[in-house]
Coordinates of C-alpha atoms in Angstrom, one line a residue:
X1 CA 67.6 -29.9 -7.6
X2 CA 66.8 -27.7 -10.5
X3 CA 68.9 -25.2 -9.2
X4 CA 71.2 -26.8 -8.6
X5 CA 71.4 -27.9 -12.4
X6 CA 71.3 -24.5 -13.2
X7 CA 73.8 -23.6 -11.2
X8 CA 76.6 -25.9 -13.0
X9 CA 74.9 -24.7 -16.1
X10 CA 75.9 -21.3 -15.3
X11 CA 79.1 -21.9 -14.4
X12 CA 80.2 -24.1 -17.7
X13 CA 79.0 -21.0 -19.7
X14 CA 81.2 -18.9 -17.8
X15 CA 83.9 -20.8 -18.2
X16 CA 83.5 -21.0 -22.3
X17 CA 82.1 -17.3 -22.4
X18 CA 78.9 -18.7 -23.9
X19 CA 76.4 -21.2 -24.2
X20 CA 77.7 -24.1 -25.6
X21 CA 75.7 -27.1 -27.5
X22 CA 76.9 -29.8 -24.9
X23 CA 76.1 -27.6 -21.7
X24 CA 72.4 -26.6 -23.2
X25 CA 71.9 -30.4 -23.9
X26 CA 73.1 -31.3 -20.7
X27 CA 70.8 -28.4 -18.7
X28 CA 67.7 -29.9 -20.8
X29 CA 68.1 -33.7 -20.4
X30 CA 69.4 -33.1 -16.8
X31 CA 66.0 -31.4 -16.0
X32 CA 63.7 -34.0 -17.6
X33 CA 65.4 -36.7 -15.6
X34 CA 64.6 -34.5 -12.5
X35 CA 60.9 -33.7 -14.0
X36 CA 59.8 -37.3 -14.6
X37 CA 61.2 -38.4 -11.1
X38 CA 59.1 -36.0 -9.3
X39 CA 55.8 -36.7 -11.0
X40 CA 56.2 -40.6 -9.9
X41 CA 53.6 -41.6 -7.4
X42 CA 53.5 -39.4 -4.2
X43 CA 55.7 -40.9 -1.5
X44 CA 53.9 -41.6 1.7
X45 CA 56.7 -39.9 4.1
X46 CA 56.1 -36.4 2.4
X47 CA 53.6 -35.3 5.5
X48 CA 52.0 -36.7 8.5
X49 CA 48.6 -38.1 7.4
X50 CA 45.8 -36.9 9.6
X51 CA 43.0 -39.1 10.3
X52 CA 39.6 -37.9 12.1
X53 CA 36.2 -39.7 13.5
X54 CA 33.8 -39.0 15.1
X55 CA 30.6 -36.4 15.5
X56 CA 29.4 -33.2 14.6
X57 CA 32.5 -31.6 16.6
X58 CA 34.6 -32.8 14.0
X59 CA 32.5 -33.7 10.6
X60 CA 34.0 -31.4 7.8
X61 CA 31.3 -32.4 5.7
X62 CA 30.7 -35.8 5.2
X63 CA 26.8 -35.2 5.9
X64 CA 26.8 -33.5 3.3
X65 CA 26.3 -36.5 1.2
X66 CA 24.2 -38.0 3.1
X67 CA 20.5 -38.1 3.6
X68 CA 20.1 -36.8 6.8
X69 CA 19.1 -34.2 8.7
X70 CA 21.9 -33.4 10.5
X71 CA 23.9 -31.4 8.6
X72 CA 25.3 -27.6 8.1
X73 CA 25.5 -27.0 4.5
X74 CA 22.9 -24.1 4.5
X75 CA 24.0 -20.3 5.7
X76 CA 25.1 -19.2 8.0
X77 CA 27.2 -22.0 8.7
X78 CA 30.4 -21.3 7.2
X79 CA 29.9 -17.3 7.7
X80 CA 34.0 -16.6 8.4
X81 CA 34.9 -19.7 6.7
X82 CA 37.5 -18.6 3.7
X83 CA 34.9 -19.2 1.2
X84 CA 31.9 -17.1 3.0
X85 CA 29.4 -20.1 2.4
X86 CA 28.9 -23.8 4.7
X87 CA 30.6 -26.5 3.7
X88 CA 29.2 -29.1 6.4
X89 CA 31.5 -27.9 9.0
X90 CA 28.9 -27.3 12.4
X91 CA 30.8 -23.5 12.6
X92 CA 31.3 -20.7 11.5
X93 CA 34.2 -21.0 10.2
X94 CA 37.0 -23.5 10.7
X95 CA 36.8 -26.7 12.9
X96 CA 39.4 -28.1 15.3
X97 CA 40.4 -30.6 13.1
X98 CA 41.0 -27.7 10.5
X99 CA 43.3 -25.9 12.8
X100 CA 45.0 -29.3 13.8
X101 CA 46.0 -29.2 10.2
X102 CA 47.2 -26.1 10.1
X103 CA 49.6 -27.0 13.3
X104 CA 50.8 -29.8 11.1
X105 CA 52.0 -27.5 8.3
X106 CA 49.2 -29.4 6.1
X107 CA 45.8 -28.9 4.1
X108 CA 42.9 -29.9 5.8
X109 CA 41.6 -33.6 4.9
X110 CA 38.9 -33.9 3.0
X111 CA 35.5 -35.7 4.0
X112 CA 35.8 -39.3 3.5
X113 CA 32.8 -39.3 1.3
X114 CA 33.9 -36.3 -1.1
X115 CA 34.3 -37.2 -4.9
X116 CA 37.5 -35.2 -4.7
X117 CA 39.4 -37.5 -2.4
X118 CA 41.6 -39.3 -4.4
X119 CA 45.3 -39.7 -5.7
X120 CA 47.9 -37.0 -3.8
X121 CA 45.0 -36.0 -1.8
X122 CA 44.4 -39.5 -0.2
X123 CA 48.0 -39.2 1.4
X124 CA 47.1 -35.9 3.6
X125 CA 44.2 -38.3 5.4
X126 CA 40.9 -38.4 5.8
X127 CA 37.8 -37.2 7.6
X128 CA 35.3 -39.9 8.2
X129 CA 33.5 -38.1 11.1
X130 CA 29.6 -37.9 10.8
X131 CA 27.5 -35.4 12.6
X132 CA 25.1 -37.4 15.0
X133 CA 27.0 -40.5 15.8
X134 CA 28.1 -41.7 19.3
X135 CA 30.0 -44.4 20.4
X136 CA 26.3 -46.5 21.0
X137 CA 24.8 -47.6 17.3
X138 CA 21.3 -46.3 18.7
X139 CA 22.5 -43.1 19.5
X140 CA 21.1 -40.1 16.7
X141 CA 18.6 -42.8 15.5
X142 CA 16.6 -39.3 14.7
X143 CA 19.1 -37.9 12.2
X144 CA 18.4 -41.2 10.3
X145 CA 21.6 -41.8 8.2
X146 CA 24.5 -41.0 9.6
X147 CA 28.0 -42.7 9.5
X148 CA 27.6 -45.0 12.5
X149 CA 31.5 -45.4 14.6
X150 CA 31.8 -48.8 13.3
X151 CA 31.2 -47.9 9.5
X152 CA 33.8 -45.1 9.5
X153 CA 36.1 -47.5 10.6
X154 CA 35.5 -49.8 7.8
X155 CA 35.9 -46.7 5.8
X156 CA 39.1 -46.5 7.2
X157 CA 40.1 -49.7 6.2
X158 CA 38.7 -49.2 2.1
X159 CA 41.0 -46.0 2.4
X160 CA 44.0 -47.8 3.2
X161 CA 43.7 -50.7 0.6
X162 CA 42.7 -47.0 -1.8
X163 CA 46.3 -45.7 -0.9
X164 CA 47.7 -49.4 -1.2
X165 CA 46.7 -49.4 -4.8
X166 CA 48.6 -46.0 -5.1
X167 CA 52.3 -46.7 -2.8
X168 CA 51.7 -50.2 -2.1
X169 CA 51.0 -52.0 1.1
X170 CA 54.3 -51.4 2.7
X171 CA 54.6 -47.4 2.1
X172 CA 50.4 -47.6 2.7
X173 CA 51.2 -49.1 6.6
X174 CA 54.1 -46.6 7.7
X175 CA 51.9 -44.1 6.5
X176 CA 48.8 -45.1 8.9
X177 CA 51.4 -46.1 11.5
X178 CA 53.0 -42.7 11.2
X179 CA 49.6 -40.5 11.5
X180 CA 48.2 -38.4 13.6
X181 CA 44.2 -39.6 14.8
X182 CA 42.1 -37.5 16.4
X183 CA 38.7 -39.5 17.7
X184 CA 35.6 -37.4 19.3
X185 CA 32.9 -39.4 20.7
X186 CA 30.3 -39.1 24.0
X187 CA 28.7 -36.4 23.6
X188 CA 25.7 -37.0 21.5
X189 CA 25.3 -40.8 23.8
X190 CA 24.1 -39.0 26.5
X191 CA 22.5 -35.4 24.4
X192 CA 20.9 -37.2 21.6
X193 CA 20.3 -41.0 23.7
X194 CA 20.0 -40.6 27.5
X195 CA 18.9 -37.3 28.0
X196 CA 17.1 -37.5 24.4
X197 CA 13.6 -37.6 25.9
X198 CA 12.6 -37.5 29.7
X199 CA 11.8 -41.2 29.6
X200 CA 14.2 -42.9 27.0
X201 CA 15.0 -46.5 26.8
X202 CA 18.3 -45.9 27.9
X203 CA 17.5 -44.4 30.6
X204 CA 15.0 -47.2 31.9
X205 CA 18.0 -49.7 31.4
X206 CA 20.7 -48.2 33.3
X207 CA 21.4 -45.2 36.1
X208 CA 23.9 -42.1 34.9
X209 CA 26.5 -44.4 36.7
X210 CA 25.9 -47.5 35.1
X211 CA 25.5 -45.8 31.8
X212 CA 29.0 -43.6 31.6
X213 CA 30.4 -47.1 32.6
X214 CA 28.7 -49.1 29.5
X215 CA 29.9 -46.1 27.5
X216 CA 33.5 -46.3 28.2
X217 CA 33.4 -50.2 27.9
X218 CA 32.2 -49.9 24.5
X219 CA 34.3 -46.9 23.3
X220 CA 37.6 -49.4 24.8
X221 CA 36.6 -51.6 22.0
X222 CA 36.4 -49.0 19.2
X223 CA 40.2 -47.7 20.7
X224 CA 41.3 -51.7 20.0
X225 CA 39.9 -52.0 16.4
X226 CA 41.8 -48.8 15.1
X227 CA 45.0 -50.0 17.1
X228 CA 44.1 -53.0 14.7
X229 CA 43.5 -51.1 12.0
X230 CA 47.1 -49.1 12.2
X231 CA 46.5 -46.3 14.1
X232 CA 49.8 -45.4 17.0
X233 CA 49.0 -42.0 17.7
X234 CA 45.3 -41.3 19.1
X235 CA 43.9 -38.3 20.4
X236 CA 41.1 -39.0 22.5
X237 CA 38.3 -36.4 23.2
X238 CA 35.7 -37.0 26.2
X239 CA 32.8 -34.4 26.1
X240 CA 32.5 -30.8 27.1
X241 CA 31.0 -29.3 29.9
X242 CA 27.1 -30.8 28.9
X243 CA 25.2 -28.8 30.8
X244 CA 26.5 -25.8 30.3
X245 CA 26.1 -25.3 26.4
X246 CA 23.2 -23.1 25.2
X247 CA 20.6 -25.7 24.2
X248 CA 20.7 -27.2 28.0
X249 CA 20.3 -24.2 29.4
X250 CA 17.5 -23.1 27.4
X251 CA 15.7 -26.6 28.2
X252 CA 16.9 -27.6 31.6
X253 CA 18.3 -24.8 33.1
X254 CA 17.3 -22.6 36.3
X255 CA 18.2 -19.3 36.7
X256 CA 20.7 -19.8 33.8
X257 CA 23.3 -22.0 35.7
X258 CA 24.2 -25.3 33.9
X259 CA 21.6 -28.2 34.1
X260 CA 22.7 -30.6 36.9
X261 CA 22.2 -34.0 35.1
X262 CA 24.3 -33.8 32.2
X263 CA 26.8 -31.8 34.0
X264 CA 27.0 -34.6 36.3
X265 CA 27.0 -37.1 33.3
X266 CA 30.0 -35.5 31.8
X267 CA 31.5 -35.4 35.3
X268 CA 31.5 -39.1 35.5
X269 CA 32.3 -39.6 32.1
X270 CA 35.6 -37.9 31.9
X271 CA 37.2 -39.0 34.3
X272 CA 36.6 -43.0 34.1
X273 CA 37.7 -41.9 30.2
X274 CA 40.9 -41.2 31.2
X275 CA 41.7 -44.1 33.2
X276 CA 40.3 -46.5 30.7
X277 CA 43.1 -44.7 28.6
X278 CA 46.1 -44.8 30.5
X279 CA 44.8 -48.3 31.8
X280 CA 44.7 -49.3 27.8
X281 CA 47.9 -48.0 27.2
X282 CA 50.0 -50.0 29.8
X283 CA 48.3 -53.3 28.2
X284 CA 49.6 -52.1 24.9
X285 CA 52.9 -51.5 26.3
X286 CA 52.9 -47.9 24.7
X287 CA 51.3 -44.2 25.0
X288 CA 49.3 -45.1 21.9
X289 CA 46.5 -43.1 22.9
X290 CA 46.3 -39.7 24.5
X291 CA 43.2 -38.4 26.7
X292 CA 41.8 -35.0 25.2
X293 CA 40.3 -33.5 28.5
X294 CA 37.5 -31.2 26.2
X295 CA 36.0 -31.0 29.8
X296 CA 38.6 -28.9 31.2
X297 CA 39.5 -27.2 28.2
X298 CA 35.8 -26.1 27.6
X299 CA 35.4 -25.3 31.5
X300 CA 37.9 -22.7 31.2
X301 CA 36.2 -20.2 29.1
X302 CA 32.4 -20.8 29.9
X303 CA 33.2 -20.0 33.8
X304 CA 35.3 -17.1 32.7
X305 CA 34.4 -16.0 29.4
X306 CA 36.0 -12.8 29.7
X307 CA 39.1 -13.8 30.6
X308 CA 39.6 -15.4 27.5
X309 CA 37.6 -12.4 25.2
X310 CA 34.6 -13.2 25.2
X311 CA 31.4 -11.4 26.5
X312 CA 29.5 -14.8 26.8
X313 CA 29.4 -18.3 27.2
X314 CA 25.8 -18.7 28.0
X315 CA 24.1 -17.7 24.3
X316 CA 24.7 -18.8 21.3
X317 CA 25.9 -16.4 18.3
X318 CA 23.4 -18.0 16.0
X319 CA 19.9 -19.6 17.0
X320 CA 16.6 -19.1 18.3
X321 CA 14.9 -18.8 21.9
X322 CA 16.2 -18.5 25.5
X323 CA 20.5 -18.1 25.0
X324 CA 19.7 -18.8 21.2
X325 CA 19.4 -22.2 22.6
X326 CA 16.0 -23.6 20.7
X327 CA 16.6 -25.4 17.6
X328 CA 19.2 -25.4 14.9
X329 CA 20.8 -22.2 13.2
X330 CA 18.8 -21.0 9.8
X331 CA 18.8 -18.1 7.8
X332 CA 16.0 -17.4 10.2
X333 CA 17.8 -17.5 13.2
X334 CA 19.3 -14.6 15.5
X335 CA 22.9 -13.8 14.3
X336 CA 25.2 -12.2 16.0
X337 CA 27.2 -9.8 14.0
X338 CA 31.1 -10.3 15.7
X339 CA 31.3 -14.4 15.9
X340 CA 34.6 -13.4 18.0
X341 CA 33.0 -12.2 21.3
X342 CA 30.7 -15.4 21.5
X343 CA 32.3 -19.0 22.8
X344 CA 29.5 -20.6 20.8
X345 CA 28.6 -20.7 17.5
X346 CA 24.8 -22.5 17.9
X347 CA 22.9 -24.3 20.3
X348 CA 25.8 -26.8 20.7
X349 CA 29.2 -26.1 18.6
X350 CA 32.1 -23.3 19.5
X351 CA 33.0 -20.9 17.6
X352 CA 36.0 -20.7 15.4
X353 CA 37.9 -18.0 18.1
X354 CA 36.5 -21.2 20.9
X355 CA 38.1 -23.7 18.6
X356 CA 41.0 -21.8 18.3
X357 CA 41.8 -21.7 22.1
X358 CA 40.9 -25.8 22.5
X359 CA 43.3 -26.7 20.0
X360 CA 45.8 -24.4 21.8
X361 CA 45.7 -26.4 24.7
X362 CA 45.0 -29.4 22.5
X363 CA 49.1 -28.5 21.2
X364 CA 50.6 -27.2 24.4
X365 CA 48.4 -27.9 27.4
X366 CA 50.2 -29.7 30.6
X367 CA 48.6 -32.9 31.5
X368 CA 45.7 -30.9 33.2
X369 CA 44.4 -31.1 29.3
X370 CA 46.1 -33.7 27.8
X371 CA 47.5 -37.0 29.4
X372 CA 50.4 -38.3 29.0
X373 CA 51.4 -35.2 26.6
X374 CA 50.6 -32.6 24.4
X375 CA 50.7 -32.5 20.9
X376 CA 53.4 -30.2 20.2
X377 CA 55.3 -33.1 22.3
X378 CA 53.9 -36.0 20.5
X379 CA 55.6 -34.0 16.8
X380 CA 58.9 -33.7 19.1
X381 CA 59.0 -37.4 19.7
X382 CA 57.7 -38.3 16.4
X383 CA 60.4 -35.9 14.5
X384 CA 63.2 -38.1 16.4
X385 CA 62.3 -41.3 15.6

């Protein structure tokens, strides 16, 4: 728009062979008008808000502020990270929300809980994810305070009456109805609950069956309340490959081949996932939510980790004790010095490089990896309407 001005400026000069009082008045006043209009309150529709929840898959940092101890603000997290130092992020460097963001032409959101979320930076989203949760409120009752499923949901509704105040409700609901949500759950239900101990409570109360089934009942009802809340375009992520990550085969293992029970857990998991999806969908009468098939996606590389670059799947880049698979990464912990040869990061997280090639699939995949459709499809539809 400026140019523009400047551009009939220009040509007024010409015509009179110099700058004339009335043109110079007109180029100033015409650019204040144009200044004060832009610096009026950010307008909703000038990106796709990006909304995440869920575990330490996905936490950018919210642990951070929490007191807890499950968290990843101490090196060498955040090793290849732009900065060189952790930020929360359970990586080395970026996270697949991160490079969601990127795929959306945007800055990453910031942790919900970050003093730096506010004004402008509200309307890009917001990360409410919490390393440590699960879709069961007992699940990481060991980290102590973590952001339970339910409360990151009421986070997400104080956000939206935080942007209110800002656009106003109106602007505030075709923002939330126009973003993109990305959800990770499961994993740490059956890691850090069922499978916690070798007698847990959970497991006294239900079979692997029985449980998965419980699981998916009660993650149905967390899909409803953010329909409720606003949310019309879901990405929904079922668990990895359980068995196969470096901290189960350093515990359960034999011979090094992925430990039977919680492969067969995510096995069973997955699967009744996605029907509970596309089941949920044809109540709601729309492809709200999309099954993330992590399962798949993560499958890929572990069985052939070379055919995707890397010269393991079975240890850890970063950790201690059989496949680096003991404990958390600390400054004490092995390090591998090239994080882009390993599919994992630590006992339990990818890599960047690993996180790179899920959210490939996550953005192109056929419905092998993402049912109905892939994100790049979802923007295409989106763009249209």
């Amino acid at each position: 728009m400026v140019m523009l001005l400047y551009y009939i400026y220009t040509l007024i000069t010409m015509r009179r062979g110099r700058p004339s009082g009335v043109a110079a008045a007109f180029l100033a006043v015409a650019i204040t008008v144009v200044s004060v209009l832009s610096t009026k309150a950010p307008r909703a529709e000038a990106a796709r808000a990006f909304f995440v929840f869920g575990d330490s898959l996905v936490d950018n940092g919210n642990n951070n502020y929490l007191v807890t101890s499950a968290r990843a603000d101490s090196p060498p997290y955040g090793i290849d990270y732009p900065t060189h130092r952790p930020t929360g992020r359970f990586s080395n460097g970026l996270n697949i929300p991160d490079i969601i963001s990127e795929q959306l032409g945007s800055e990453p959101t910031l942790p919900y809980l970050n003093p730096e979320l506010n004004g402008r930076k509200l309307l890009v989203g917001a990360n409410f994810a919490s390393a440590g949760i699960g879709i069961l409120n007992d699940t990481g009752v060991q980290f102590a305070n973590i952001i339970r499923i339910y409360q990151q949901l009421a986070f997400f509704q104080q956000y939206q009456d935080r942007v209110s105040s800002l656009i106003g409700p109106a602007e505030t609901q075709r923002l939330v109805n126009g973003g993109l949500v990305l959800i990770v759950l499961g994993g740490n239900d059956f890691v850090n609950n069922y499978f916690f101990t070798p007698i847990s409570a959970r497991r006294l109360q239900f079979s692997l069956p029985a449980f998965s089934r419980y699981l998916i009942s009660e993650y149905r009802k967390i899909l409803l309340r953010l329909y409720e809340l606003g949310a019309r375009r879901v990405m929904v992520t079922g668990t990895g490959p359980l068995g196969c990550v470096p901290a189960e085969l350093a515990t359960r293992s034999v011979n090094g081949q992925c430990a039977v029970e919680p492969l067969q857990a995510a096995a069973i998991f997955n699967p009744a996932l996605i029907q509970m999806i596309q089941g949920l969908n044809q109540d709601i009468g729309s492809d709200v939510f999309v099954a993330v098939n992590a399962m798949q996606m993560q499958r890929d590389f572990i069985s052939d980790p070379q055919a995707f670059g890397f010269v393991t799947s079975k240890v850890a880049c970063c950790g201690q004790g059989p496949y680096n698979g003991l404990g958390v990464c600390t400054p004490a912990s092995n390090l591998c010095p090239n994080r882009n040869i390993y599919a994992f990061w630590d006992p339990f997280h990818p890599t960047e490089r690993a996180n790179r090639i899920i959210v490939r699939q996550m953005m192109t995949g056929t419905t092998k990896y993402m049912n109905p459709m892939n994100l790049s499809t979802i923007m295409a539809m989106d763009s249209r309407n």
